């Protein structure tokens, strides 16, 4: 049974039930509609804050508040205009949160990122020239690189620390300014270095992935470098967990090439996630889903065999 809220939902379209029909009654009815709508919108925001994913579908919200889809869409349009929420495929999510530190990001969705990195790195062959973008997911691509005689260009401190210990990798560090919060190097120096390179693969991280805008970055410098990475590679591979499909609220975006590969985790296999993936396929994405649980089982079996 659907749990009703304390909102007055006897007339979900906000009509006046007084029946007096005069101007004063119409004015009172309008005020009541405004109050009910404002209260409902506040409760929608509170509800989104309690949901682990921070997102819900229009259908879920309409059922929860016992109102029509049209009423929900009007509420969501108002919240979106006020920049409290962002539109997703078939629903909404809270506006993008404040940027997490690199330490905090390392603690989030680790199994998903590991599975994504493993799947992405399998494409690299011996002797390849590779660009590895900064980011916690791309660090797992670096961790799983096993091909011999690989040359890697990277602007990520985490990837540098990982690749420096791999004897089969020739490591080139892109120069520039360090942004400490996410341990990313960017700027004109890094861009100039990349203009001399045609890489076989560019593994690009993203704060968001959108079919119209491309891949998001926190700063203009990062966005410029990410764009160049994709332009200077024969194949672009975007790596991002399924959460990155649910927001368009960033200001800096890099356009995607005509044909590219997207590796994400099987958490995207929801109704909204599937719709988002279909939109990405429509603009040329070849999509691979990594399965964290399967990787966990396979890793345990490998360790058992080794012992």
CSV table of C-alpha atoms in Angstrom, one decimal:
chain,number,residue,atom,x,y,z
A,1,UNK,CA,0.0,0.0,0.0
A,2,UNK,CA,1.3,3.5,-0.9
A,3,UNK,CA,2.1,5.6,2.1
A,4,UNK,CA,0.4,9.0,1.8
A,5,UNK,CA,2.0,12.2,3.0
A,6,UNK,CA,0.5,14.9,5.2
A,7,UNK,CA,-0.1,17.0,2.1
A,8,UNK,CA,-3.7,17.8,1.2
A,9,UNK,CA,-4.3,15.6,-1.8
A,10,UNK,CA,-8.1,15.5,-1.9
A,11,UNK,CA,-7.8,17.7,-5.0
A,12,UNK,CA,-4.4,17.0,-6.5
A,13,UNK,CA,-4.9,19.5,-9.4
A,14,UNK,CA,-5.2,22.3,-6.9
A,15,UNK,CA,-8.8,23.3,-7.7
A,16,UNK,CA,-10.9,25.3,-5.3
A,17,UNK,CA,-13.4,23.2,-3.4
A,18,UNK,CA,-15.4,26.1,-1.8
A,19,UNK,CA,-17.7,26.4,-4.7
A,20,UNK,CA,-18.6,30.1,-4.1
A,21,UNK,CA,-17.3,31.1,-7.6
A,22,UNK,CA,-16.6,34.7,-6.7
A,23,UNK,CA,-13.3,36.6,-7.1
A,24,UNK,CA,-12.5,36.3,-3.4
A,25,UNK,CA,-13.0,32.6,-3.5
A,26,UNK,CA,-10.8,32.3,-6.6
A,27,UNK,CA,-8.1,34.2,-4.8
A,28,UNK,CA,-8.3,32.1,-1.7
A,29,UNK,CA,-8.2,29.0,-3.9
A,30,UNK,CA,-5.1,30.2,-5.7
A,31,UNK,CA,-3.3,30.9,-2.4
A,32,UNK,CA,-4.2,27.4,-1.1
A,33,UNK,CA,-2.8,25.9,-4.4
A,34,UNK,CA,0.4,27.8,-4.0
A,35,UNK,CA,0.8,26.7,-0.4
A,36,UNK,CA,0.1,23.1,-1.2
A,37,UNK,CA,2.5,23.2,-4.2
A,38,UNK,CA,5.3,24.8,-2.2
A,39,UNK,CA,4.9,22.3,0.6
A,40,UNK,CA,4.9,19.4,-1.8
A,41,UNK,CA,8.0,20.6,-3.6
A,42,UNK,CA,9.8,21.0,-0.2
A,43,UNK,CA,8.8,17.4,0.6
A,44,UNK,CA,10.0,16.2,-2.8
A,45,UNK,CA,13.4,17.6,-2.0
A,46,UNK,CA,13.4,16.0,1.4
A,47,UNK,CA,12.5,12.7,-0.1
A,48,UNK,CA,15.3,12.9,-2.7
A,49,UNK,CA,17.8,13.5,0.2
A,50,UNK,CA,16.7,10.3,1.9
A,51,UNK,CA,17.1,8.1,-1.3
A,52,UNK,CA,20.5,6.6,-1.5
A,53,UNK,CA,20.9,7.4,-5.2
A,54,UNK,CA,19.5,10.9,-4.8
A,55,UNK,CA,17.2,10.3,-7.8
A,56,UNK,CA,13.6,9.1,-8.4
A,57,UNK,CA,11.4,8.7,-11.4
A,58,UNK,CA,8.3,10.8,-12.1
A,59,UNK,CA,6.2,7.7,-11.6
A,60,UNK,CA,7.6,7.1,-8.2
A,61,UNK,CA,7.1,10.6,-7.0
A,62,UNK,CA,3.5,10.7,-8.4
A,63,UNK,CA,2.7,7.5,-6.5
A,64,UNK,CA,4.3,8.6,-3.3
A,65,UNK,CA,2.4,11.9,-3.2
A,66,UNK,CA,-0.8,10.6,-4.8
A,67,UNK,CA,-0.9,13.2,-7.5
A,68,UNK,CA,-1.0,13.2,-11.3
A,69,UNK,CA,2.0,13.0,-13.6
A,70,UNK,CA,1.1,16.5,-14.8
A,71,UNK,CA,1.3,17.9,-11.3
A,72,UNK,CA,4.6,16.2,-10.6
A,73,UNK,CA,6.1,17.6,-13.8
A,74,UNK,CA,5.0,21.1,-12.9
A,75,UNK,CA,6.6,20.8,-9.5
A,76,UNK,CA,9.8,19.4,-11.0
A,77,UNK,CA,9.9,22.2,-13.6
A,78,UNK,CA,9.7,24.7,-10.8
A,79,UNK,CA,12.5,23.0,-8.8
A,80,UNK,CA,14.6,22.7,-11.9
A,81,UNK,CA,14.2,26.5,-12.6
A,82,UNK,CA,15.4,27.1,-9.0
A,83,UNK,CA,18.4,24.8,-9.6
A,84,UNK,CA,17.4,22.5,-6.7
A,85,UNK,CA,17.3,19.4,-9.0
A,86,UNK,CA,18.5,18.3,-12.4
A,87,UNK,CA,16.6,16.4,-15.0
A,88,UNK,CA,17.4,12.8,-15.7
A,89,UNK,CA,16.0,10.2,-18.1
A,90,UNK,CA,12.5,9.6,-16.8
A,91,UNK,CA,12.9,11.5,-13.5
A,92,UNK,CA,15.0,13.9,-11.5
A,93,UNK,CA,18.0,14.0,-9.2
A,94,UNK,CA,19.4,16.4,-6.7
A,95,UNK,CA,21.6,19.1,-8.1
A,96,UNK,CA,25.2,18.0,-8.3
A,97,UNK,CA,26.8,18.1,-4.8
A,98,UNK,CA,29.9,19.9,-3.8
A,99,UNK,CA,33.1,18.3,-5.0
A,100,UNK,CA,34.6,15.5,-2.9
A,101,UNK,CA,38.2,15.3,-2.0
A,102,UNK,CA,40.3,12.7,-3.8
A,103,UNK,CA,40.4,10.6,-0.5
A,104,UNK,CA,36.6,10.6,-0.3
A,105,UNK,CA,36.3,9.6,-3.9
A,106,UNK,CA,38.6,6.7,-3.4
A,107,UNK,CA,36.2,5.3,-0.9
A,108,UNK,CA,33.2,5.5,-3.2
A,109,UNK,CA,32.0,2.7,-5.5
A,110,UNK,CA,35.4,1.0,-5.4
A,111,UNK,CA,34.2,-2.4,-6.7
A,112,UNK,CA,32.4,-0.8,-9.6
A,113,UNK,CA,35.4,1.3,-10.6
A,114,UNK,CA,37.7,-1.7,-10.3
A,115,UNK,CA,35.5,-3.8,-12.6
A,116,UNK,CA,35.2,-0.9,-15.1
A,117,UNK,CA,39.0,-0.4,-15.1
A,118,UNK,CA,39.6,-4.1,-15.7
A,119,UNK,CA,37.2,-4.3,-18.7
A,120,UNK,CA,38.6,-1.1,-20.2
A,121,UNK,CA,42.3,-2.1,-19.9
A,122,UNK,CA,41.7,-5.4,-21.7
A,123,UNK,CA,41.6,-3.6,-25.0
A,124,UNK,CA,45.2,-2.4,-24.8
A,125,UNK,CA,47.7,-4.4,-26.8
A,126,UNK,CA,51.5,-4.7,-26.6
A,127,UNK,CA,53.3,-1.6,-27.9
A,128,UNK,CA,50.3,0.7,-27.6
A,129,UNK,CA,50.5,4.4,-26.9
A,130,UNK,CA,47.9,5.3,-24.3
A,131,UNK,CA,46.5,8.5,-22.7
A,132,UNK,CA,45.1,8.0,-19.2
A,133,UNK,CA,43.0,10.9,-17.9
A,134,UNK,CA,43.1,11.9,-14.2
A,135,UNK,CA,40.4,10.4,-11.9
A,136,UNK,CA,39.7,7.6,-9.5
A,137,UNK,CA,38.1,5.3,-12.2
A,138,UNK,CA,41.0,5.9,-14.7
A,139,UNK,CA,43.4,4.9,-11.9
A,140,UNK,CA,41.9,1.4,-12.1
A,141,UNK,CA,42.5,1.4,-15.8
A,142,UNK,CA,46.2,2.1,-15.0
A,143,UNK,CA,46.2,-0.6,-12.3
A,144,UNK,CA,45.0,-3.2,-14.7
A,145,UNK,CA,47.3,-2.4,-17.7
A,146,UNK,CA,49.2,-5.6,-18.4
A,147,UNK,CA,50.3,-5.2,-22.0
A,148,UNK,CA,54.0,-5.0,-22.7
A,149,UNK,CA,56.0,-2.0,-23.9
A,150,UNK,CA,53.1,0.4,-23.4
A,151,UNK,CA,53.7,4.2,-23.4
A,152,UNK,CA,51.3,6.1,-21.2
A,153,UNK,CA,50.7,9.8,-21.1
A,154,UNK,CA,48.8,10.9,-18.0
A,155,UNK,CA,47.9,14.0,-16.0
A,156,UNK,CA,46.7,12.1,-12.9
A,157,UNK,CA,48.9,11.9,-9.7
A,158,UNK,CA,47.2,8.6,-8.7
A,159,UNK,CA,47.9,7.1,-12.1
A,160,UNK,CA,51.5,8.3,-12.0
A,161,UNK,CA,52.1,6.6,-8.7
A,162,UNK,CA,50.6,3.3,-10.0
A,163,UNK,CA,52.3,3.3,-13.4
A,164,UNK,CA,55.7,4.3,-12.0
A,165,UNK,CA,55.9,0.8,-10.4
A,166,UNK,CA,55.1,-1.0,-13.7
A,167,UNK,CA,58.4,-1.9,-15.5
A,168,UNK,CA,56.6,-2.7,-18.8
A,169,UNK,CA,55.2,0.9,-19.0
A,170,UNK,CA,57.1,3.9,-20.3
A,171,UNK,CA,55.5,6.8,-18.4
A,172,UNK,CA,55.2,10.4,-19.6
A,173,UNK,CA,53.9,12.9,-17.1
A,174,UNK,CA,51.9,15.8,-18.7
A,175,UNK,CA,53.1,19.1,-17.2
A,176,UNK,CA,51.1,22.0,-15.9
A,177,UNK,CA,49.3,23.2,-12.8
A,178,UNK,CA,48.3,20.8,-10.0
A,179,UNK,CA,44.7,21.0,-8.8
A,180,UNK,CA,45.0,19.5,-5.3
A,181,UNK,CA,41.4,18.6,-4.6
A,182,UNK,CA,41.3,16.0,-7.3
A,183,UNK,CA,45.1,15.6,-7.9
A,184,UNK,CA,44.8,16.6,-11.6
A,185,UNK,CA,47.5,18.4,-13.7
A,186,UNK,CA,46.2,20.6,-16.5
A,187,UNK,CA,47.0,23.8,-18.4
A,188,UNK,CA,48.8,24.9,-21.5
A,189,UNK,CA,51.9,22.8,-20.9
A,190,UNK,CA,49.9,19.6,-20.9
A,191,UNK,CA,48.0,20.6,-24.0
A,192,UNK,CA,51.1,21.4,-25.9
A,193,UNK,CA,52.7,18.1,-25.1
A,194,UNK,CA,49.6,16.2,-26.3
A,195,UNK,CA,49.5,18.1,-29.6
A,196,UNK,CA,52.6,16.0,-30.6
A,197,UNK,CA,50.9,12.7,-29.9
A,198,UNK,CA,48.6,10.4,-31.8
A,199,UNK,CA,47.6,7.8,-29.2
A,200,UNK,CA,46.0,4.4,-29.8
A,201,UNK,CA,43.6,4.9,-26.8
A,202,UNK,CA,42.5,7.7,-24.6
A,203,UNK,CA,40.9,6.6,-21.4
A,204,UNK,CA,38.8,9.5,-20.2
A,205,UNK,CA,37.1,10.0,-16.9
A,206,UNK,CA,33.9,12.1,-16.4
A,207,UNK,CA,32.0,13.9,-13.7
A,208,UNK,CA,28.9,13.3,-15.9
A,209,UNK,CA,28.1,11.8,-19.3
A,210,UNK,CA,25.4,13.4,-21.4
A,211,UNK,CA,24.3,12.5,-25.0
A,212,UNK,CA,24.0,16.2,-26.0
A,213,UNK,CA,26.8,17.9,-24.0
A,214,UNK,CA,29.5,15.1,-23.8
A,215,UNK,CA,31.6,14.5,-20.7
A,216,UNK,CA,31.7,17.0,-17.8
A,217,UNK,CA,34.6,18.5,-15.9
A,218,UNK,CA,34.8,20.7,-12.8
A,219,UNK,CA,37.0,23.4,-14.5
A,220,UNK,CA,37.6,24.9,-17.9
A,221,UNK,CA,41.2,23.8,-17.9
A,222,UNK,CA,40.3,20.2,-17.2
A,223,UNK,CA,37.6,20.3,-19.9
A,224,UNK,CA,40.1,21.7,-22.5
A,225,UNK,CA,42.6,19.0,-21.8
A,226,UNK,CA,39.9,16.3,-21.8
A,227,UNK,CA,38.7,17.5,-25.2
A,228,UNK,CA,42.3,17.4,-26.6
A,229,UNK,CA,42.8,13.9,-25.2
A,230,UNK,CA,39.9,12.6,-27.2
A,231,UNK,CA,41.0,14.5,-30.3
A,232,UNK,CA,44.5,13.0,-30.2
A,233,UNK,CA,43.5,9.4,-29.9
A,234,UNK,CA,42.3,6.8,-32.5
A,235,UNK,CA,39.9,5.4,-30.0
A,236,UNK,CA,38.2,7.2,-27.0
A,237,UNK,CA,37.1,5.1,-24.1
A,238,UNK,CA,35.0,6.9,-21.5
A,239,UNK,CA,35.1,5.2,-18.1
A,240,UNK,CA,32.5,6.2,-15.4
A,241,UNK,CA,30.2,4.5,-12.9
A,242,UNK,CA,26.5,4.5,-13.4
A,243,UNK,CA,25.9,7.6,-11.2
A,244,UNK,CA,27.4,9.8,-13.9
A,245,UNK,CA,24.4,9.3,-16.1
A,246,UNK,CA,22.0,11.3,-13.9
A,247,UNK,CA,23.0,15.0,-14.1
A,248,UNK,CA,23.5,17.8,-16.6
A,249,UNK,CA,24.2,20.6,-14.1
A,250,UNK,CA,27.9,21.0,-14.8
A,251,UNK,CA,29.2,24.1,-16.7
A,252,UNK,CA,32.2,22.6,-18.5
A,253,UNK,CA,31.8,19.9,-21.1
A,254,UNK,CA,33.9,18.2,-23.8
A,255,UNK,CA,32.3,17.1,-27.0
A,256,UNK,CA,32.4,13.4,-27.7
A,257,UNK,CA,33.8,12.0,-31.0
A,258,UNK,CA,31.5,10.4,-33.6
A,259,UNK,CA,32.4,6.8,-32.5
A,260,UNK,CA,33.5,6.1,-29.0
A,261,UNK,CA,33.4,3.4,-26.3
A,262,UNK,CA,31.7,3.8,-22.9
A,263,UNK,CA,32.5,1.4,-20.0
A,264,UNK,CA,30.3,1.6,-17.0
A,265,UNK,CA,29.0,-0.8,-14.4
A,266,UNK,CA,25.8,-2.9,-14.4
A,267,UNK,CA,24.2,-0.5,-11.9
A,268,UNK,CA,23.0,1.2,-15.0
A,269,UNK,CA,20.6,-1.6,-15.8
A,270,UNK,CA,17.6,0.3,-14.4
A,271,UNK,CA,14.8,1.7,-16.4
A,272,UNK,CA,16.2,5.2,-16.3
A,273,UNK,CA,19.8,4.0,-16.8
A,274,UNK,CA,18.8,1.8,-19.8
A,275,UNK,CA,17.1,4.8,-21.4
A,276,UNK,CA,20.2,6.9,-20.9
A,277,UNK,CA,22.4,4.2,-22.4
A,278,UNK,CA,20.1,4.0,-25.4
A,279,UNK,CA,20.6,7.7,-26.0
A,280,UNK,CA,24.3,7.3,-25.8
A,281,UNK,CA,24.2,4.5,-28.3
A,282,UNK,CA,22.2,6.7,-30.6
A,283,UNK,CA,25.1,9.2,-30.7
A,284,UNK,CA,27.7,6.5,-31.5
A,285,UNK,CA,28.7,4.9,-28.2
A,286,UNK,CA,29.7,1.3,-28.1
A,287,UNK,CA,28.8,0.3,-24.5
A,288,UNK,CA,30.2,-2.3,-22.2
A,289,UNK,CA,28.8,-3.1,-18.8
A,290,UNK,CA,31.3,-4.3,-16.1
A,291,UNK,CA,30.0,-6.7,-13.5
A,292,UNK,CA,31.5,-6.0,-10.0
A,293,UNK,CA,30.1,-9.1,-8.3
A,294,UNK,CA,31.4,-11.3,-11.1
A,295,UNK,CA,34.9,-9.8,-10.9
A,296,UNK,CA,34.8,-10.2,-7.1
A,297,UNK,CA,34.0,-14.0,-7.5
A,298,UNK,CA,36.6,-14.5,-10.3
A,299,UNK,CA,39.3,-12.7,-8.2
A,300,UNK,CA,38.5,-14.9,-5.2
A,301,UNK,CA,38.7,-18.0,-7.4
A,302,UNK,CA,42.1,-16.9,-8.8
A,303,UNK,CA,43.5,-16.4,-5.4
A,304,UNK,CA,42.2,-19.7,-4.3
A,305,UNK,CA,44.0,-21.4,-7.2
A,306,UNK,CA,47.2,-19.5,-6.5
A,307,UNK,CA,47.3,-20.7,-2.9
